[in-house]
XYZ file of C-alpha atoms in Angstrom:
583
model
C 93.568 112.576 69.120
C 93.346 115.921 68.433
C 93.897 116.717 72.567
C 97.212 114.619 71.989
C 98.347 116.735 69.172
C 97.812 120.188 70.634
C 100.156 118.150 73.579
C 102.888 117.440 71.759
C 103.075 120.619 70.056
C 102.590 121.986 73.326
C 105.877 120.100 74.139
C 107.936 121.363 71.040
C 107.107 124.793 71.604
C 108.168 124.488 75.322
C 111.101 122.401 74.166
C 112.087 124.693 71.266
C 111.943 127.876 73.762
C 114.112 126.634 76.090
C 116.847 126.083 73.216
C 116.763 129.358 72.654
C 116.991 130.425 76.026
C 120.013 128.611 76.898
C 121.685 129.389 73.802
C 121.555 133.105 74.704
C 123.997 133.111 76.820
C 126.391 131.420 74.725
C 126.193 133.991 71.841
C 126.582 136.689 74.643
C 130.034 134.595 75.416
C 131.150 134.194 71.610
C 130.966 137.666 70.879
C 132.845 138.580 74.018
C 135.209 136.098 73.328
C 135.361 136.738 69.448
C 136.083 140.571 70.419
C 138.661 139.872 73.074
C 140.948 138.115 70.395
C 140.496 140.532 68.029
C 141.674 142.877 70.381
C 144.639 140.773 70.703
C 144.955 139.531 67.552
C 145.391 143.167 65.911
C 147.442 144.651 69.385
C 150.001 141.955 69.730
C 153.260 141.220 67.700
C 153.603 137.779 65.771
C 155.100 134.909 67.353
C 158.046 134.014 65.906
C 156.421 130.323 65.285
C 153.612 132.361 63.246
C 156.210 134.140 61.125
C 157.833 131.145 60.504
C 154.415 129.846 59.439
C 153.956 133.200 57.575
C 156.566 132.075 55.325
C 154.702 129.084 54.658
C 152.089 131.119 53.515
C 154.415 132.470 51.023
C 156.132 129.288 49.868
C 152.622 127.424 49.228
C 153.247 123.602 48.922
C 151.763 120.717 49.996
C 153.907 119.928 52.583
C 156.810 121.390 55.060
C 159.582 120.252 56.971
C 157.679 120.365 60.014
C 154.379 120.556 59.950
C 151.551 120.222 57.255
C 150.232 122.969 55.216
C 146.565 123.587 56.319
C 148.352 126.735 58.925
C 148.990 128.153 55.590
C 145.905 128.235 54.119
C 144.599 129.911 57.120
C 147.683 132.938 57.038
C 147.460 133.028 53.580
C 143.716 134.267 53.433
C 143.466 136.563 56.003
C 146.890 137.841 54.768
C 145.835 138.439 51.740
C 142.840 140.354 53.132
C 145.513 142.671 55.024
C 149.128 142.447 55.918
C 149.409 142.816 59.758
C 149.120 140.971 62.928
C 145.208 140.539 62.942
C 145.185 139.755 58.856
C 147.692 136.595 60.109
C 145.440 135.817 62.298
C 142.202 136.589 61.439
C 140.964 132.848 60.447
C 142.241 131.584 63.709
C 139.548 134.389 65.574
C 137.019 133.694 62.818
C 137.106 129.810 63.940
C 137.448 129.953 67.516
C 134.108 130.487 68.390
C 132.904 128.296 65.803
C 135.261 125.556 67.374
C 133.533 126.451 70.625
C 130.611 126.668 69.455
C 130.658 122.790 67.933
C 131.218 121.883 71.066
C 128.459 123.129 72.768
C 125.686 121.640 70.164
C 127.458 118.653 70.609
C 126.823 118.436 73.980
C 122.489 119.423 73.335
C 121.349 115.614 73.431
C 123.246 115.683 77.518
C 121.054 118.373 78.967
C 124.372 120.452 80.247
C 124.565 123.938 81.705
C 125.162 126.851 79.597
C 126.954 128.800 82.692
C 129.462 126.255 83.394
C 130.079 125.218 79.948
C 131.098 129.531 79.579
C 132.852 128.851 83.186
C 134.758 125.572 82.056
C 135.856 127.505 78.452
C 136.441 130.443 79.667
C 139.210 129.213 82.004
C 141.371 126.471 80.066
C 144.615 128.724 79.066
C 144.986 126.910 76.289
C 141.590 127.746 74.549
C 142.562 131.456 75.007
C 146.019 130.713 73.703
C 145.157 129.436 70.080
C 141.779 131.433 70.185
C 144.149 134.252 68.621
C 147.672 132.672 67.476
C 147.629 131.116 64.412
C 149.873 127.729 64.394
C 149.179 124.260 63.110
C 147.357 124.075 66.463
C 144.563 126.652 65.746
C 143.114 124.676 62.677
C 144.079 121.115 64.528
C 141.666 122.328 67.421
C 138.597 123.188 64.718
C 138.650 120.240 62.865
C 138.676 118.075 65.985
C 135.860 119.941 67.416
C 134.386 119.675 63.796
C 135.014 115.827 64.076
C 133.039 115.139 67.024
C 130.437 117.264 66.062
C 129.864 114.516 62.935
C 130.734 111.681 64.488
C 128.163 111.704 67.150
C 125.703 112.158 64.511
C 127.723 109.050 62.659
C 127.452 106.544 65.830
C 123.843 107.492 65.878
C 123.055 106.620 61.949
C 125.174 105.148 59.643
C 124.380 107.441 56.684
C 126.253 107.925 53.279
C 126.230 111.969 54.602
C 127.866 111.331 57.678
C 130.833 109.319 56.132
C 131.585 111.871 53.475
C 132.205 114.427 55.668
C 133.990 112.342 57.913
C 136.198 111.864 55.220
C 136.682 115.240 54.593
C 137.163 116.140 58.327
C 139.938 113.752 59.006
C 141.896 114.954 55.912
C 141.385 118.198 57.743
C 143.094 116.569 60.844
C 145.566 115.307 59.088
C 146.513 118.431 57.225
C 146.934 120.449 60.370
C 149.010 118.522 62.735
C 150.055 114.818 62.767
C 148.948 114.544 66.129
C 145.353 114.542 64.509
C 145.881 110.783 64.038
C 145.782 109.804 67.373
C 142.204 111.359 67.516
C 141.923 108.948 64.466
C 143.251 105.997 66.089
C 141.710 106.219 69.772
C 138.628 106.751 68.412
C 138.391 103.347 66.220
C 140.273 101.577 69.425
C 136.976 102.316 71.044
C 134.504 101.484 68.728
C 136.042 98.437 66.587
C 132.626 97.779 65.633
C 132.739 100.593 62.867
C 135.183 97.905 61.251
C 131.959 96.294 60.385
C 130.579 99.235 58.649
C 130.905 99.670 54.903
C 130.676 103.494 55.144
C 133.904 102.966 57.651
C 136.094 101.755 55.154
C 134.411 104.173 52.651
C 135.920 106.752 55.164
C 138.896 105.596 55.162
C 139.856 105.086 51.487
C 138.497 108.192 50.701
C 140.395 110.704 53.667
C 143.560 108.583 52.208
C 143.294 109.589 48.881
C 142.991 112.978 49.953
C 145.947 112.813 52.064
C 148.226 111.169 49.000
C 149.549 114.965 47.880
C 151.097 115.296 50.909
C 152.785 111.849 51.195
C 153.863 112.326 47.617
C 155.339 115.006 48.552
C 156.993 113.881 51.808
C 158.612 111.096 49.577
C 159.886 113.598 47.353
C 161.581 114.855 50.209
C 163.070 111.756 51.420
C 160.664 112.190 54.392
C 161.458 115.283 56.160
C 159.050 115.421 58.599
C 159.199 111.751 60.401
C 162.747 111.599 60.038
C 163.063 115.060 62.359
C 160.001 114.028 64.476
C 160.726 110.497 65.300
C 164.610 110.402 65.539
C 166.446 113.628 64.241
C 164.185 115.234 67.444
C 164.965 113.106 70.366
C 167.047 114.444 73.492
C 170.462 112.403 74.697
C 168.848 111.262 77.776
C 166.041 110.646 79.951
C 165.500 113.319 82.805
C 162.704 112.371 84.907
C 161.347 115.713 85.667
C 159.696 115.836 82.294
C 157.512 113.280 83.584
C 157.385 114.840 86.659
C 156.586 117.795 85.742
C 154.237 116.872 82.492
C 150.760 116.511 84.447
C 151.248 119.838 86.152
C 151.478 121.486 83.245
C 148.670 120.155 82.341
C 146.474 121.121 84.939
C 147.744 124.681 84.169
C 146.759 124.442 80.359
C 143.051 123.309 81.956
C 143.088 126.338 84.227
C 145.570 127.139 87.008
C 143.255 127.460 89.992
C 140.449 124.465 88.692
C 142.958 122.472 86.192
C 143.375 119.169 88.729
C 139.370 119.217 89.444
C 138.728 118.813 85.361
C 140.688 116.464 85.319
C 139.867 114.311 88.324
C 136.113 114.799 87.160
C 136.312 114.094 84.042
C 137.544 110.349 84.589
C 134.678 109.550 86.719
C 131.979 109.746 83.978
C 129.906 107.220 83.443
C 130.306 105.642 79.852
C 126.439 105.479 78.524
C 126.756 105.365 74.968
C 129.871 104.735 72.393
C 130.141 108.577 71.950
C 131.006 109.232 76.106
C 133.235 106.025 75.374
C 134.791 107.568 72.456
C 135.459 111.158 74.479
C 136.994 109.070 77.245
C 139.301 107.052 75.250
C 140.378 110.198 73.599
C 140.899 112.268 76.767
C 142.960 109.251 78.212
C 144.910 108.042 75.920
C 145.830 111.819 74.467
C 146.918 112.415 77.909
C 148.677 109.109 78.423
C 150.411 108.998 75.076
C 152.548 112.440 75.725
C 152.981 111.281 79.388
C 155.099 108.026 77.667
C 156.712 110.832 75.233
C 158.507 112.266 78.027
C 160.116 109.167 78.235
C 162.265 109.853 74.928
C 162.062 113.845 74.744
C 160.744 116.870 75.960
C 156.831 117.588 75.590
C 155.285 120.959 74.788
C 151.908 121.450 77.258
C 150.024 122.583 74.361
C 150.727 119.094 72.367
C 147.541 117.674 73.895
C 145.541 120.209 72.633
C 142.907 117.448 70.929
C 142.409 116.243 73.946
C 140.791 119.445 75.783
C 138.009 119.031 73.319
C 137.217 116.004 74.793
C 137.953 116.974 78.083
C 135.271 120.237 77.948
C 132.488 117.737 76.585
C 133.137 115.401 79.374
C 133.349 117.442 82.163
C 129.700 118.963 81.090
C 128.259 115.456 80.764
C 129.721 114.614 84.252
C 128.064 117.802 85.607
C 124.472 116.581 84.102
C 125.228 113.229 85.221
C 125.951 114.374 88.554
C 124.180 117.392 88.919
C 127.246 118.133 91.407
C 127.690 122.427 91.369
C 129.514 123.637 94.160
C 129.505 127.327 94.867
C 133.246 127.127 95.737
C 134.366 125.825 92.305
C 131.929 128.174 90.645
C 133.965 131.128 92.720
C 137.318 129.387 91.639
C 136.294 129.056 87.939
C 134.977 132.579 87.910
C 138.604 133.889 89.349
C 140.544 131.735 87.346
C 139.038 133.180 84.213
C 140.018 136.596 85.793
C 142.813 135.883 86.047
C 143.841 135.189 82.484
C 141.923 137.801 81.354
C 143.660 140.249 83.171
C 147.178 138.375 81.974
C 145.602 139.068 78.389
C 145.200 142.168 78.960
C 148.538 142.921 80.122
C 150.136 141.449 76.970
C 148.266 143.888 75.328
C 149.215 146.679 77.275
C 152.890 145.419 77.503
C 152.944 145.795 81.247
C 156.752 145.745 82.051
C 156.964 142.414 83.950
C 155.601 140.858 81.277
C 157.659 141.705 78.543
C 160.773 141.152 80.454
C 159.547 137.707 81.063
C 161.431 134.854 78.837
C 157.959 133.176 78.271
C 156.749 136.747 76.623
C 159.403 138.670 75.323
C 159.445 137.618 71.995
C 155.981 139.104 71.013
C 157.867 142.771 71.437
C 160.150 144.784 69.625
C 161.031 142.955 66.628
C 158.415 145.258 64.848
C 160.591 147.791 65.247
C 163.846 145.832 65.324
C 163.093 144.345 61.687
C 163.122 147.933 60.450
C 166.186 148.729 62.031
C 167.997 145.860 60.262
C 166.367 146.492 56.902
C 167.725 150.295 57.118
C 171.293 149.286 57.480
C 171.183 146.522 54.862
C 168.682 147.828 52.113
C 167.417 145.123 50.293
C 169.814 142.795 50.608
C 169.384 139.330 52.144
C 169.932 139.171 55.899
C 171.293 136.006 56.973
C 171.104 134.589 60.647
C 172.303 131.308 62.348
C 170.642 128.700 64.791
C 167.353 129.559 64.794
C 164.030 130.206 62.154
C 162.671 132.599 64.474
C 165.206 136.053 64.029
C 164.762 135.345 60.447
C 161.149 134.822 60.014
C 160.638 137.819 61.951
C 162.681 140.018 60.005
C 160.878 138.126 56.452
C 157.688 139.127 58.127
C 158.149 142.509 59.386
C 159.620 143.730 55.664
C 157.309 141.378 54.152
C 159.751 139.864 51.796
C 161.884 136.687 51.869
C 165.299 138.773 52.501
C 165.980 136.621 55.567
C 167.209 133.464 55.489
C 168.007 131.195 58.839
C 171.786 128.976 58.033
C 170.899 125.981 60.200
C 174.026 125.583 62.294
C 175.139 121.431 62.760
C 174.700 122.020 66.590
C 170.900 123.127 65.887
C 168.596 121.087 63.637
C 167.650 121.197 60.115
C 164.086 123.580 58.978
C 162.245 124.611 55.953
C 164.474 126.899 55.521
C 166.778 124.094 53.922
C 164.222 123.204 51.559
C 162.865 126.964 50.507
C 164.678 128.148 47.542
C 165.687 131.493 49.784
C 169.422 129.754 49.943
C 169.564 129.693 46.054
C 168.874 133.011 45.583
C 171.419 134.493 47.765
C 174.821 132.588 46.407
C 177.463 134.808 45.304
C 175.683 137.806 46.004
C 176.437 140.248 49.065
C 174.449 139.832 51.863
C 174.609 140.603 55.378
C 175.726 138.375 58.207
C 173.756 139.450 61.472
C 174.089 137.806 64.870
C 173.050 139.234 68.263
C 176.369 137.998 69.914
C 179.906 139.030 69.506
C 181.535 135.628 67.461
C 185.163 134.799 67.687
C 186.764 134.748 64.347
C 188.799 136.544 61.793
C 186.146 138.433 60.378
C 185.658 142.270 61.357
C 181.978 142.836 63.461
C 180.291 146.237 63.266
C 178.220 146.470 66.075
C 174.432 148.121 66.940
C 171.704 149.117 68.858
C 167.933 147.505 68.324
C 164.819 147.723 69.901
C 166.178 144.325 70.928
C 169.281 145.387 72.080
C 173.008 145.195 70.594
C 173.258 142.950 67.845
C 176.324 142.364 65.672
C 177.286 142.367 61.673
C 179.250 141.896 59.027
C 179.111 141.990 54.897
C 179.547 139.692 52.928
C 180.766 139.278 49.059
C 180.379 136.263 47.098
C 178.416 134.978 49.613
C 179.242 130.487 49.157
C 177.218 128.219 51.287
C 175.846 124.849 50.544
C 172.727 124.006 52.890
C 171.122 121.857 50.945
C 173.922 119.044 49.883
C 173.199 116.008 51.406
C 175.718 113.676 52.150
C 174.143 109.890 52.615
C 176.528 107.950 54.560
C 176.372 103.760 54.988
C 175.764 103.617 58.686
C 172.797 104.736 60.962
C 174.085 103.638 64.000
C 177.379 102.663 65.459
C 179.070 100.905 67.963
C 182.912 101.608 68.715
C 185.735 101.405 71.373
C 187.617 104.990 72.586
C 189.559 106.459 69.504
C 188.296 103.380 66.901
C 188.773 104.350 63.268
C 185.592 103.945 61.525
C 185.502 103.732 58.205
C 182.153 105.858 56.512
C 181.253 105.403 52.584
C 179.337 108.428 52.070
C 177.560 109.900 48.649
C 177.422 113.432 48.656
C 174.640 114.796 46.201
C 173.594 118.499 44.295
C 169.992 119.513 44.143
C 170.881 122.315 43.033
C 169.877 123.462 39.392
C 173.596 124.931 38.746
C 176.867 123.293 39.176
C 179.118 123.329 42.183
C 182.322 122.633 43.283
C 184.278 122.681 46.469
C 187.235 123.725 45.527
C 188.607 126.650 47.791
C 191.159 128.159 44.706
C 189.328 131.494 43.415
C 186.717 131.595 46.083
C 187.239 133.779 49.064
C 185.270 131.835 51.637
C 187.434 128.798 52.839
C 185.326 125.378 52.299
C 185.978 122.324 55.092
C 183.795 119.467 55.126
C 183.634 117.772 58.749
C 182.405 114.844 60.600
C 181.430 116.424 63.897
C 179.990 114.698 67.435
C 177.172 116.083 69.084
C 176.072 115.734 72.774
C 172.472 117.515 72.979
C 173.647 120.995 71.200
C 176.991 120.910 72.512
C 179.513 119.937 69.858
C 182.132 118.035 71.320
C 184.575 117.705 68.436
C 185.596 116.115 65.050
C 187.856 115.861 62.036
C 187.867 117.631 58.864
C 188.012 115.886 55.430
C 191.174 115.269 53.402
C 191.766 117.948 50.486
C 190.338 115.352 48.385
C 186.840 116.218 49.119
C 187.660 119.919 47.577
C 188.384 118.177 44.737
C 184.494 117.334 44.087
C 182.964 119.205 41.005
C 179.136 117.753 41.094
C 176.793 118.775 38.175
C 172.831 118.878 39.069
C 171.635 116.262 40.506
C 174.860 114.180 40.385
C 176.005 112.373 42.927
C 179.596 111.550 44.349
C 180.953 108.721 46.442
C 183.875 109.922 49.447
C 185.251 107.798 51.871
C 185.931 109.484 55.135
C 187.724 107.536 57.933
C 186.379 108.664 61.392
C 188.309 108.480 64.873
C 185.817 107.633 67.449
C 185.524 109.951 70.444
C 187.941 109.336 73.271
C 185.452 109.699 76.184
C 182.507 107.047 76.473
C 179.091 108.138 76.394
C 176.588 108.207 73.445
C 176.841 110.738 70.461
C 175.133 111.888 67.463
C 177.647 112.345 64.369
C 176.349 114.800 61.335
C 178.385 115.376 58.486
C 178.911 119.146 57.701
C 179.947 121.330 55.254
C 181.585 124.563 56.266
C 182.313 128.028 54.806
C 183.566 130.857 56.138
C 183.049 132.732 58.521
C 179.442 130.546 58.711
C 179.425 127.567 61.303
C 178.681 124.905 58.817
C 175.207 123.504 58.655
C 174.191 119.788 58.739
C 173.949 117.970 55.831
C 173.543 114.790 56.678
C 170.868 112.125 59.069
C 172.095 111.944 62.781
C 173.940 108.728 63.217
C 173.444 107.375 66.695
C 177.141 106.951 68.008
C 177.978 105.356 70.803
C 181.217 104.989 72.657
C 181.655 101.762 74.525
């Protein structure tokens, strides 16, 4: 007995070393990789999708027009910490490795190779991309390595532990990116028998509850968020090379040289237990879900981001399974790491190629540029059209709120329509910058920037009305060349003040519009009768108008918006698309 003893000890000792000898080289790897995106982090100008998010940060709510607020949370402490590039994104470098290093305890009960789990990591582009930049994608990626890291433990015993911080985890999800509930979903499709567990539905009431503040406040909102990501979002037409095109960008976002061999390995594990089940229906129905999304709109490469988790713990397992380690791909994985390396370190240096490229350009200059603009104005507001990103930049780079983005009716709507930026700026002066020479009766001083000639003009009494929303009776229509249409519309003020429309005393010219998009081409419209400037509305009143609408003469299918208009501003869209077609 006591022979047997020594044994097993024996055993654990033997056991217990060889942890620690494969885990070596993985800290050796985390601190290289942890000091590479600091590097970055600190060296590298914001993204303009991380100044928007930066804004957020300022604005602190439980919910945006885009995304959910957990990006915030992570900009708003290390921003608070220190106001510069790495501060922005020093949670996002903090977490990487963690995220990373999830993974690779989660894959301890498979018997897999330290080297080519470093090898496999250290070449999927999109691992380096949000191990530094700080979007809704950077806490997405934690909490979904996070989630597998519990579940497996969950599948194994159903304990009261387990299921609490389930709960917590998938709240997580669910506050970084929607897309977390597809991680939510495929993983119940394949294991319906946690529908027979208690603790499930424990899980499941509980992550709800803590997911209510934001759906309270997306019905506050009249649902922002799904209106612009399931309709206001979609492109006029199919074009087939988004599909075409969708699984090579994949392979690129897995690793340009050894992308297609993940991914053709990774299907040809062998499903042991629910957990490699669980990874597989994960990895396949991630990557099958966008591939159908091209269908109805253009898909981002790095939208499939949960499902490189699952693709890094399956590849490992089908190495152990397979014990198959061919020098070649360990020569490819080894150079395709290189590579990106050396393309990181050429953003950092700013090597000239690169920062002429479209892909790149945007993470140089507007340091610079935003200081530029803020000497010519002062501390007045800035105001820019089409786009959040000039104006988050220039927010971020004076670290105020002075710039505010007018969302033009050919663009879309952004939080910028909901921030309380627009309030602040009526009927003051401000300063109307563009970085192209408009048409129009106004007088354009021109300048040089670090990012080239841009254009401006001031502005007194400044009069725009972003946030009206005009509700009309129809959300989709069906009409002949040139058929009047007759729309019942209620135009209402959130605003805490009074306004009126009237044009007498003011000297911006109002016009209220019903205009017909094609993509962001607009193709045309009619203005509203003088009646509409007639409309005094006190806060939070509402107004009915009835606007009768020619239909377009040429065939084809349309989105109508109803906008209001002030000078010398394009006019902004203030109401849902309305899916118009032309028959």
């Amino acid at each position: 007995m006591q022979i047997k003893s020594e044994h097993t000890q024996l055993m654990q000792d033997i056991a217990l070393n060889n942890h620690k000898a494969s885990d070596k080289p993985i800290w050796y790897f985390l601190l290289l990789w942890t000091i590479l995106n600091i590097i970055q982090a600190a060296t590298l100008e914001v993204h303009p999708d991380e100044a928007y998010y930066w804004l957020y940060s300022r604005f602190m709510d439980w919910g945006y027009f885009d995304h959910p607020p957990m990006v915030a949370i992570f900009i708003r402490v290390g921003d608070a910490i220190m106001h510069n590039e790495l501060g922005l994104r020093l949670v996002t470098v903090l977490v990487s490795p963690l995220s990373i290093w999830l993974l690779w305890q989660t894959l301890k009960p498979y018997a897999v190779s330290a080297k080519w789990f470093i090898l496999v990591v250290s070449g999927l582009v999109i691992l380096h991309m949000y191990g530094f930049t700080t979007t809704p994608d950077a806490p997405l990626f934690f909490f979904t390595a996070l989630f597998y890291y519990i579940y497996q433990r969950y599948v194994e015993h159903d304990k009261m532990k387990w299921a609490l911080l389930l709960a917590l985890i998938i709240a997580g999800l669910l506050y970084s990116k929607y897309h977390g509930i597809l991680l939510i979903g495929f993983t119940v499709l394949s294991n319906i028998k946690l529908l027979k567990r208690p603790s499930f539905w424990l899980i499941v009431v509980l992550s709800a509850v803590l997911f209510m503040p934001h759906v309270w406040w997306q019905m506050q909102h009249q649902y922002p968020s799904l209106r612009y990501h399931l309709y206001e979002r979609s492109s006029s037409g199919y074009d087939v090379s988004r599909t075409l095109l969708y699984l090579p960008g994949q392979f690129v976002m897995a690793g340009p040289l050894i992308g297609w061999f993940l991914f053709g390995f990774t299907v040809t594990t062998k499903i042991k237990d629910a957990f490699i089940r669980c990874l597989m229906v994960n990895f396949i129905g991630t990557i099958a879900f966008f591939m159908l999304s091209t269908i109805k709109d253009d898909v981002q490469s790095h939208w499939t981001l949960i499902g490189f988790a699952p693709l890094i713990l399956l590849v490992m397992i089908r190495f152990s399974q397979t014990q198959y380690q061919p020098r070649w791909l360990m020569r490819l994985a080894v150079v395709n790491a290189a590579l990106i390396v050396l393309l990181r370190i050429g953003l950092m240096v700013g090597v000239p190629f690169i920062k002429q490229s479209s892909r790149f350009q945007s993470y140089y200059g507007y340091k610079q540029w935003a200081q530029q603009v803020k000497q010519r104005v002062g501390n007045s507001y800035v105001v820019f059209i089409s786009g959040f990103q000039d104006a988050s930049k220039y927010c971020y780079y004076t670290n105020s709120t002075k710039g505010f983005d007018y969302d033009a009716r050919e663009y879309r709507r952004t939080q910028f329509d909901i921030w309380p930026i627009e309030d602040s700026l009526q009927h003051k002066r401000t300063y109307y910058l563009l970085d192209f020479h408009a048409q129009g009766s106004f007088q354009l001083d021109s300048f040089k920037t670090a990012r080239g000639q841009w254009y401006g003009t001031w502005l007194n009494d400044t009069r725009m009305y972003q946030k009206v929303d005009i509700q009309a009776d129809k959300g989709k229509v069906k009409a002949a060349p040139g058929q009047k249409i007759v729309f019942n519309l209620t135009v209402n003020n959130p605003y805490n003040h009074t306004i009126s429309f009237k044009n007498e005393g003011y000297p911006h010219e109002l016009v209220m519009a019903a205009c017909f998009l094609q993509g962001d081409q607009n193709t045309g419209g009619e203005q509203a009768g003088d009646d509409f400037n007639r409309i005094t509305l006190k806060p939070g009143q509402t107004a009915p108008y009835r606007f009768v609408v020619a239909a377009p003469k040429t065939k084809g299918k349309y989105v109508l918006v109803f906008s209001i208009r002030t000078t010398p501003f394009p006019g902004g869209r203030n109401s849902r698309a309305i899916d118009f077609t032309v028959e």
